[in-house]
Short mmCIF file of C-alpha atoms in Angstrom, two decimals:
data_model
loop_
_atom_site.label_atom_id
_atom_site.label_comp_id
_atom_site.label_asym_id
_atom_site.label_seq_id
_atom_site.Cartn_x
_atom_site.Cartn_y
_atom_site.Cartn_z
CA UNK L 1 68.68 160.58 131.17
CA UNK L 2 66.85 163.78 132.60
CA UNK L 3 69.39 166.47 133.96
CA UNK L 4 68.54 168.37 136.86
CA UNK L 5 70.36 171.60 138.04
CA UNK L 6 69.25 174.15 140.88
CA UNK L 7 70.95 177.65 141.91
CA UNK L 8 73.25 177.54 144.93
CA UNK L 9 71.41 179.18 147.84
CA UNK L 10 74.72 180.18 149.63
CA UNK L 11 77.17 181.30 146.82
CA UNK L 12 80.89 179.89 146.87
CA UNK L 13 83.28 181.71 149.46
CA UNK L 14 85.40 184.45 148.02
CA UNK L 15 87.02 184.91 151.85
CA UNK L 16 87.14 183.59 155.19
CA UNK L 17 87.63 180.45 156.65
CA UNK L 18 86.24 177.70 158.80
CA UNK L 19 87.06 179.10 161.62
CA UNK L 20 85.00 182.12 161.13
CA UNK L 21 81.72 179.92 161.99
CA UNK L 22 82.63 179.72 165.71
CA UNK L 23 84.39 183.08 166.13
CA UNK L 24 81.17 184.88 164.82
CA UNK L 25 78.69 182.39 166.48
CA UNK L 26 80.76 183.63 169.76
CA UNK L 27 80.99 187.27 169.20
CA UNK L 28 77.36 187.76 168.49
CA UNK L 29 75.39 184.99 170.24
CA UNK L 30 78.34 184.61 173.11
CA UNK L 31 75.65 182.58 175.91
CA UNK L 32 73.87 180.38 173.18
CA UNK L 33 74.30 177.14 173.87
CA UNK L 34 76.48 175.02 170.94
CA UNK L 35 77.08 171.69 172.53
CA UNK L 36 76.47 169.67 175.45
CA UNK L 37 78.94 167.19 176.70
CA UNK L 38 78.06 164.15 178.69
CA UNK L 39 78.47 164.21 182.19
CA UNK L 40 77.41 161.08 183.86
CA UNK L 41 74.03 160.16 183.05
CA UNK L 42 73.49 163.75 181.65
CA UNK L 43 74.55 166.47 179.71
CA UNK L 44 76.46 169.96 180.72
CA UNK L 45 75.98 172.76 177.93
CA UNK L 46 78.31 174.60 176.35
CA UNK L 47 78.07 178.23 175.21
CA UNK L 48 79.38 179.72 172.46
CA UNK L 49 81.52 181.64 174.56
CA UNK L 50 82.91 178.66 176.57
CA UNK L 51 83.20 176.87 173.25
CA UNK L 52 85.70 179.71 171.50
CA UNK L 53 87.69 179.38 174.66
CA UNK L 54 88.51 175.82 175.00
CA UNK L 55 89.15 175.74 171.13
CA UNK L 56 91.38 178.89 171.38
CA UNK L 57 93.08 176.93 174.58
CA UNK L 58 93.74 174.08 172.62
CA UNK L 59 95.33 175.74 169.56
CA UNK L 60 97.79 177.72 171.78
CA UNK L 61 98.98 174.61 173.05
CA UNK L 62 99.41 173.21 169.30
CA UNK L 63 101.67 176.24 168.09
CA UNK L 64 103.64 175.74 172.04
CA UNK L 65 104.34 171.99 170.77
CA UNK L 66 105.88 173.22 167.42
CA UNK L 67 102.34 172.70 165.20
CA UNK L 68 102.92 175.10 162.21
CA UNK L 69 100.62 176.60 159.54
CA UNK L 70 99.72 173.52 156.55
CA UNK L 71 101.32 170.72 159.19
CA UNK L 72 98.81 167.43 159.01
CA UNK L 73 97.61 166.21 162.68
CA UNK L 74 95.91 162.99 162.87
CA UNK L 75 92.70 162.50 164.69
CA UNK L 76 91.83 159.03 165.83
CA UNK L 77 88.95 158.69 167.86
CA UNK L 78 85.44 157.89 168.30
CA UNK L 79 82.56 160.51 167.62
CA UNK L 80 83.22 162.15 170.98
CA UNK L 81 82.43 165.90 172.22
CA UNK L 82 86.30 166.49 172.32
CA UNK L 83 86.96 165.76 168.41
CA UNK L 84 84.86 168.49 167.73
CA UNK L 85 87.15 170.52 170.03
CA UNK L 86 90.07 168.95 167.90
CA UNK L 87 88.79 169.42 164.80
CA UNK L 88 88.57 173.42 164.92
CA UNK L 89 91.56 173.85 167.41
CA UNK L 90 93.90 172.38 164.42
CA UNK L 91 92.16 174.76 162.16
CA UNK L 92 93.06 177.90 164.74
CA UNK L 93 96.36 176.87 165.03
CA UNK L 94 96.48 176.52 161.13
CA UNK L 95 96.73 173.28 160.67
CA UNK L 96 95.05 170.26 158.46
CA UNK L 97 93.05 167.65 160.29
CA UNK L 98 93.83 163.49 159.34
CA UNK L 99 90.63 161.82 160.26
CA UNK L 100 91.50 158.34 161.09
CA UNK L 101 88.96 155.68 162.27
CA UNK L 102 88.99 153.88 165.29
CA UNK L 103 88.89 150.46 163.74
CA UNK L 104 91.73 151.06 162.01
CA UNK L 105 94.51 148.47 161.55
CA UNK L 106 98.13 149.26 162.48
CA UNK L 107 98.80 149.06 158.30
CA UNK L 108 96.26 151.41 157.33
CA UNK L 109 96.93 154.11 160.08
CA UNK L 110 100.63 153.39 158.93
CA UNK L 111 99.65 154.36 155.56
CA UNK L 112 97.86 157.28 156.53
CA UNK L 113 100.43 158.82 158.69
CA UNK L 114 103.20 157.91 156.30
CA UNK L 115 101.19 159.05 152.88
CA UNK L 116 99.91 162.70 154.69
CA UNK L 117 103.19 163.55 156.24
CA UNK L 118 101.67 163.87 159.79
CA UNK L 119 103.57 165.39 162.23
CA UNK L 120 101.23 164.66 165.24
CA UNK L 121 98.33 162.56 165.88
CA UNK L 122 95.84 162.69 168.88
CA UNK L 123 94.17 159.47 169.58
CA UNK L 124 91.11 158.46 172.20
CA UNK L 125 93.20 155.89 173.82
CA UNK L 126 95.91 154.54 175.42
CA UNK L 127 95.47 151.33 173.58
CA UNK L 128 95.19 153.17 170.77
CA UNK L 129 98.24 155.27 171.27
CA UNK L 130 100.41 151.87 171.24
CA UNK L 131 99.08 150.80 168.16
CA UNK L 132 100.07 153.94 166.40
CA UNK L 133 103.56 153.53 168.28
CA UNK L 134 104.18 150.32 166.73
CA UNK L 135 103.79 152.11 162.79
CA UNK L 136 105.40 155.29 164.10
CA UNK L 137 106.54 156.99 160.96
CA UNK L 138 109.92 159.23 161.68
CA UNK L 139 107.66 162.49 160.66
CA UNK L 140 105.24 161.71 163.95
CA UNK L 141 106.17 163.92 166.71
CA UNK L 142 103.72 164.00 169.34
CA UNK L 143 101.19 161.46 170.69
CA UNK L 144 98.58 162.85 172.52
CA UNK L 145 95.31 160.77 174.50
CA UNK L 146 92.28 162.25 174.58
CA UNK L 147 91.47 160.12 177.66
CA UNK L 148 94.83 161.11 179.62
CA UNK L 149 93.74 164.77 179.36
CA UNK L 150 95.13 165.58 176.08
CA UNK L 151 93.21 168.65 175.68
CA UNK L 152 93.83 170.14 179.21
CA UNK L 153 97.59 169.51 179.05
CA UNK L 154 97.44 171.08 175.76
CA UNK L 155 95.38 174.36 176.87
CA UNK L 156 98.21 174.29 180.03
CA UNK L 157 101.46 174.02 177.82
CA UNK L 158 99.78 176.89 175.54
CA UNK L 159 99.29 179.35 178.38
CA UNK L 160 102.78 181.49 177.09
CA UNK L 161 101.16 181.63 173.12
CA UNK L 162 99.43 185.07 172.85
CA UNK L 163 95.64 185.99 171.24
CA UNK L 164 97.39 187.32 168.40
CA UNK L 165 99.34 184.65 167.51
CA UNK L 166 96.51 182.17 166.83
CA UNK L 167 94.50 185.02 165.25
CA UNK L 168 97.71 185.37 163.05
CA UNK L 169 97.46 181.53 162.70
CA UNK L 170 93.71 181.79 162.22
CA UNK L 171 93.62 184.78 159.17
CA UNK L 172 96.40 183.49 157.25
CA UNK L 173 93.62 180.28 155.85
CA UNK L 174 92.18 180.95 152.69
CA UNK L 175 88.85 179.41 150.83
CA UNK L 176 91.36 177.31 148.88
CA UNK L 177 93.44 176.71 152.08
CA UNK L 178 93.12 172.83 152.21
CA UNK L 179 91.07 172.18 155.40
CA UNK L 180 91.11 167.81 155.62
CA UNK L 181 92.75 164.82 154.60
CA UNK L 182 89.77 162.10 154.29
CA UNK L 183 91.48 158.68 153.39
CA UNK L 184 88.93 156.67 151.50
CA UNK L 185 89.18 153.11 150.32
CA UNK L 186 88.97 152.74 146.36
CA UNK L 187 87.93 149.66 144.25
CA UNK L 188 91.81 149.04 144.16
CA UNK L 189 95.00 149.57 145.73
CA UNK L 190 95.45 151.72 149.01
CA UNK L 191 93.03 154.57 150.55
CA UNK L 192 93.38 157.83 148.56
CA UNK L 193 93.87 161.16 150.09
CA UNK L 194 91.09 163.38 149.51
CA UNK L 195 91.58 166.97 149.45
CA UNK L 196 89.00 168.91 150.97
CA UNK L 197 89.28 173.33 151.07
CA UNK L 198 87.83 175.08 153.60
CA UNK L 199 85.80 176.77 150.45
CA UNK L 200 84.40 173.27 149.87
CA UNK L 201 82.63 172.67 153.70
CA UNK L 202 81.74 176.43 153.91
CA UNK L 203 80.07 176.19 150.12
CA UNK L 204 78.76 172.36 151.27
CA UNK L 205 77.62 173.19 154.75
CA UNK L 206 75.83 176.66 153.57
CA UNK L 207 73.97 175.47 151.31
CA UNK L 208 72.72 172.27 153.26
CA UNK L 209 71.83 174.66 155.99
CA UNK L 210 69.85 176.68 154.07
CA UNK L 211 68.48 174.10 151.99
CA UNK L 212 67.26 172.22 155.16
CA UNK L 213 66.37 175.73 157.29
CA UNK L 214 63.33 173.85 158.94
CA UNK L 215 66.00 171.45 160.23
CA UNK L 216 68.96 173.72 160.91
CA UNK L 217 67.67 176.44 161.82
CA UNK L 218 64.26 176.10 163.50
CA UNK L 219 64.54 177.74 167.57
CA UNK L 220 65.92 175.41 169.80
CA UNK L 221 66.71 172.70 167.44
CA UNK L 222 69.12 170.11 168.34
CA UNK L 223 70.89 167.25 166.59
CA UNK L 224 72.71 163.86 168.31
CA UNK L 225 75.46 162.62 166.16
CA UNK L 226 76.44 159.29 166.49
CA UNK L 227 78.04 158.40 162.83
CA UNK L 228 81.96 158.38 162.62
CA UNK L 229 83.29 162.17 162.40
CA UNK L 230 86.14 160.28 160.57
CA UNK L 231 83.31 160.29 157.68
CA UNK L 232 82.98 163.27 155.65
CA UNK L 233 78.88 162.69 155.99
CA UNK L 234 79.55 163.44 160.25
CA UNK L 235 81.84 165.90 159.72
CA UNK L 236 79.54 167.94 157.14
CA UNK L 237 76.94 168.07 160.05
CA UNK L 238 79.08 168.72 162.86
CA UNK L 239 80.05 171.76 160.69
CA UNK L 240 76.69 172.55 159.18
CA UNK L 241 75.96 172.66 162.87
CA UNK L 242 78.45 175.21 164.23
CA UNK L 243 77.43 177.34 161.24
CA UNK L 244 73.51 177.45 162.42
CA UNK L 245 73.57 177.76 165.83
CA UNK L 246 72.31 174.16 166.10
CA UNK L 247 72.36 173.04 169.65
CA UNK L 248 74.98 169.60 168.87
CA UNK L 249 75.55 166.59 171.40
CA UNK L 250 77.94 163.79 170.61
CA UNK L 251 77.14 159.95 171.02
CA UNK L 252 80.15 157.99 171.40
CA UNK L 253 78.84 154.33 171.76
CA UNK L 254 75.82 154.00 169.46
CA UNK L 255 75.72 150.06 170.26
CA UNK L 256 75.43 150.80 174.07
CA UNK L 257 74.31 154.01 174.78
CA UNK L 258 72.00 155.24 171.87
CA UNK L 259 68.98 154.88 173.19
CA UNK L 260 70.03 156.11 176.09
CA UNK L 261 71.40 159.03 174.74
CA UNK L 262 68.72 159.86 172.41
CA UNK L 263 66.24 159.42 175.83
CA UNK L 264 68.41 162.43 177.76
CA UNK L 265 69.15 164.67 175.01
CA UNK L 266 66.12 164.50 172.76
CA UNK L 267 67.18 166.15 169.81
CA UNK L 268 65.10 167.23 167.07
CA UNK L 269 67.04 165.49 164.25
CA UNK L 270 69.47 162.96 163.57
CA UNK L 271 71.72 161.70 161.00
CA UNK L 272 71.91 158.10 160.38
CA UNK L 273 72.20 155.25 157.63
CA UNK L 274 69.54 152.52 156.66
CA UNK L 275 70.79 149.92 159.18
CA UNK L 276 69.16 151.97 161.86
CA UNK L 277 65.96 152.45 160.92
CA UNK L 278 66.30 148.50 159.83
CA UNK L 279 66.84 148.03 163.18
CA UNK L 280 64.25 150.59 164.84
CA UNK L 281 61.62 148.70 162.93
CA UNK L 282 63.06 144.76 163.58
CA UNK L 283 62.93 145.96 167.07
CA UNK L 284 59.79 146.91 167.77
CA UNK L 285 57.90 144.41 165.59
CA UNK L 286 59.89 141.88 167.80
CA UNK L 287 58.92 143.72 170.78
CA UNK L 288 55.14 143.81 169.55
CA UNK L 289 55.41 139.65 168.25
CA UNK L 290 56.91 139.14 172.18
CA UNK L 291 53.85 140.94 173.50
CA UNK L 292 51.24 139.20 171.36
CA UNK L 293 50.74 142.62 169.34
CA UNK L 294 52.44 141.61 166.30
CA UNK L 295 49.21 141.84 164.52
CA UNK L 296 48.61 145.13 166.02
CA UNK L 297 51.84 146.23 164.77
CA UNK L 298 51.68 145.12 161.32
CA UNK L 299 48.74 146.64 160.60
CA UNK L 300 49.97 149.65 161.92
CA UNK L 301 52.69 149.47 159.52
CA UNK L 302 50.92 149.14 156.56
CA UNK L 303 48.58 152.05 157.56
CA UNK L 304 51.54 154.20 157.94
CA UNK L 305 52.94 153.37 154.86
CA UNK L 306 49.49 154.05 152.89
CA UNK L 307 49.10 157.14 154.76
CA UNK L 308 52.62 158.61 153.46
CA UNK L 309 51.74 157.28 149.74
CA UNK L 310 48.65 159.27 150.14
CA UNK L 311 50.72 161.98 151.07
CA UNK L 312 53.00 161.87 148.42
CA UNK L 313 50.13 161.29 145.95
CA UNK L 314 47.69 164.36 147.40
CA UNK L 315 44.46 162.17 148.67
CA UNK L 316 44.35 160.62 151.79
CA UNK L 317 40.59 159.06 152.66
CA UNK L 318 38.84 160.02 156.20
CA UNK L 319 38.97 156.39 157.07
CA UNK L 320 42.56 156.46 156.61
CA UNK L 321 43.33 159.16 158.56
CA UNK L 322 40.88 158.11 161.36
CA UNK L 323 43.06 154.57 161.23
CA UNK L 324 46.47 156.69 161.31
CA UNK L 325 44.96 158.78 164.44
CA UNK L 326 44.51 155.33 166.29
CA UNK L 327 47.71 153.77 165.52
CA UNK L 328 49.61 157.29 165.96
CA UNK L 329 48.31 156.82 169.97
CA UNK L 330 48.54 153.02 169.74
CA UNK L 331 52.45 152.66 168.14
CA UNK L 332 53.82 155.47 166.24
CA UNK L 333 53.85 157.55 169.30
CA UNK L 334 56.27 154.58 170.80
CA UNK L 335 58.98 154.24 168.13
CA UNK L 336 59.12 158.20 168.30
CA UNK L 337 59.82 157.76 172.29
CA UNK L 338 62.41 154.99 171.85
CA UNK L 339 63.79 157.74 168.83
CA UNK L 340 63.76 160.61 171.99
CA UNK L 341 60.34 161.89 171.54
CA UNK L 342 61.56 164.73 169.65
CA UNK L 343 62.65 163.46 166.37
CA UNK L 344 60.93 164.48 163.69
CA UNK L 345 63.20 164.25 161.05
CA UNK L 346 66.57 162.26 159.61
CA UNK L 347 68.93 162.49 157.27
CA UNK L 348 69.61 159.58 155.80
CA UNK L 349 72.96 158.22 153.13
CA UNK L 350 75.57 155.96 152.70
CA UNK L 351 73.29 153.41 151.14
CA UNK L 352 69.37 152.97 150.01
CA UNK L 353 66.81 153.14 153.06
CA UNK L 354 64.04 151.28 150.98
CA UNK L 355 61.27 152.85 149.76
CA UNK L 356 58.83 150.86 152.07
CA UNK L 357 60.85 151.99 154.99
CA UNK L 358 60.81 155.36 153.91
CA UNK L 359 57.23 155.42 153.85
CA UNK L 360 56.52 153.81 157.32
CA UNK L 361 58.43 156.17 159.28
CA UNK L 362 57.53 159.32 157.62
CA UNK L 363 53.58 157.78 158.25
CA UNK L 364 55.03 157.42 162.00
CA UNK L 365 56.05 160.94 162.02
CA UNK L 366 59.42 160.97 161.32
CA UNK L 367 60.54 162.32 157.82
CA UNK L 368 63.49 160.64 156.34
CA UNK L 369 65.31 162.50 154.19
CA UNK L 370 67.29 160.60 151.86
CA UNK L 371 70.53 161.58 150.19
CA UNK L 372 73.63 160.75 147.88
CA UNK L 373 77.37 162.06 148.30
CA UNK L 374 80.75 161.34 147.73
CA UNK L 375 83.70 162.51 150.18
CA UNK L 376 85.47 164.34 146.85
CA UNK L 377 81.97 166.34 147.18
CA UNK L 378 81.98 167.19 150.74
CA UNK L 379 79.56 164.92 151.91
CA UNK L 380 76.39 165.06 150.17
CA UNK L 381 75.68 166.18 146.26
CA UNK L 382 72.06 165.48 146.25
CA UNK L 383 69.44 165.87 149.28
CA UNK L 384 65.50 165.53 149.65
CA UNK L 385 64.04 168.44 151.03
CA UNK L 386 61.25 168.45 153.42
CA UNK L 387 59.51 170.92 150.49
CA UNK L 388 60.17 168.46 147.95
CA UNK L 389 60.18 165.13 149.46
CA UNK L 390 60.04 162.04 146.92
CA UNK L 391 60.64 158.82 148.83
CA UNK L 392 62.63 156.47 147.04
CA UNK L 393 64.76 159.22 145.70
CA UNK L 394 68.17 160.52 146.47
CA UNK L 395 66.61 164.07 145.99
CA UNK L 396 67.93 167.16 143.99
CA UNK L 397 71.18 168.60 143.72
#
């Protein structure tokens, strides 16, 4: 077995805490734009400024409902702009976020509420808000639905909390302060609790950051997240992203509305799982067969994939890269469109992409970057680097 071990480019927080990210992205970069929620068929961005507000809002209205420092909210939803807001409103008002999925049955949100001890829960919907009343546990005190204007009767009932109160709230979490209760299924018995600092995302999401600058932190760079944010792989990027600057939209229908979403917002990046690029692929070699171009298309294919082994091997032949030139006009060029346009580059985990997959769509322009994590290590513990790219790999540590 061949043991591999790098340095940590961001070393392991001796101070501060997660909610540090936003106030500094506000105080220095106030008008940069941080996320864009959906407005009809668009988006409306959100500053940095604007951001700090709404979170600060929030959290007032958390300590007015009787929210105290270490208390465990719930937070039941689908990846939607406002769980963001959620996520680091709890954290200002000093509190530890529950993720919950929205798929859950009424036994394992049960479970979760009764094993964490929460004492509030905010959910997307009013259908979901009945389910959780029929496993209320006798520690649940509040209810609130995100689509009944949870947040804005929250920022309302908080108006009488002061600044200083939630920067009291705020300075009194620690690295080891625990940050996140992910509930993940084992091999046996119930979901397990996992325990997650804010030291562990800062450590996790610094050094991702860094490690993938060209990603992160290229100008104007922009992500569309679209996995659960009840995962720990979401939640690292919806982090990772407040940390960089990275301009962040939310997709909360990836059956209906990716495509849709990834045509308006055309991000530079996304993160995703093998299913989707299985499916980006099926799709348009079914599109191609329909048209009578499924010839045209497979040889495509295979020219992309020999063009990104000749990548990774350092000799690619003029005749190649005249055929790649072609097919870049001819196809590639169209999967990147259906992708946005933009996309350049995805993260990829939660199982093997394939290393034939791997190799068509970096050949069709669009680097996958394949990973391996656990939630007990903060999302991902290995990553391949755009510097160091090995498809078929789970990269370095």
């Amino acid at each position: 077995m061949k043991e591999v071990s790098v340095p940590a480019l961001v070393p392991p927080a001796t101070e501060g805490n997660l909610t540090d990210l936003l106030i500094n992205r506000a105080h220095f970069e106030p008008e940069r734009v941080m996320l864009s929620r959906p407005v009809g068929e668009g988006w409306q961005p959100v500053s940095a400024r604007t951001l700090e507000a709404e979170v600060r809002a929030v959290a007032k209205g958390l300590i007015a409902a009787g929210i105290k420092s270490g208390d465990r909210v719930g937070l039941l939803s689908r990846t939607r702009y406002e769980w963001t807001i959620m996520d680091f409103a709890i954290w200002f008002a000093g509190g530890v976020v529950v993720p919950v999925y929205e798929t859950s049955s009424a036994e394992q949100i049960e479970w979760i509420l009764q094993d964490s001890g929460a004492v509030a829960i905010v959910v997307e919907t009013p259908a979901h808000a009945a389910l959780v009343e029929t496993v209320r546990t006798k520690e649940l005190q509040h209810i609130w639905v995100i689509t009944d204007d949870a947040l804005a009767q929250l920022s309302n009932s908080g108006t009488g909390i002061s600044d200083d109160q939630v920067t009291q709230r705020r300075n009194s979490l620690r690295p080891e302060t625990l940050a996140t209760l992910i509930y993940t299924s084992g091999t046996t018995g119930k979901p397990k609790g996992v325990q997650l600092t804010h030291a562990n995302f800062l450590s996790e999401c610094g050094n991702v950051v860094e490690g993938a600058s060209d990603l992160f932190l290229r100008p104007g760079g922009s992500t569309l997240l679209f996995l659960p944010l009840a995962h720990v792989f979401g939640r690292m990027i919806e982090i990772g992203a407040i940390r960089a600057g990275l301009h962040l939209a939310h997709c909360s229908d990836p059956v209906g509305r990716l495509l849709g979403d990834l045509a308006s917002f055309k991000p530079n990046f996304v993160l995703s799982v093998p299913r989707i690029f299985e499916k980006i692929y099926n799709s348009a070699e079914a599109k191609a067969d329909a048209a009578g171009k499924g010839k045209i298309f497979r040889k495509a294919a295979a020219v992309a994939i020999a063009y990104s082994e000749g990548l990774q091997s350092g000799h690619i032949s003029p005749g190649l890269r005249i055929q790649h030139a072609l097919f870049d006009k001819l196809v590639y060029s169209k999967i990147r469109h259906v992708m946005g346009g933009n996309v350049d580059a995805a993260i990829s985990g939660g199982a093997p992409l394939g290393e034939r997959l791997g190799h068509f769509f970096r050949g069709a322009g669009v680097r996958v970057l394949e990973g391996y994590g656990l939630t007990e290590t903060t999302a991902g513990a290995t990553l391949n680097l755009t510097s160091s790219v090995k498809i078929g790999s789970v990269g370095r540590p």
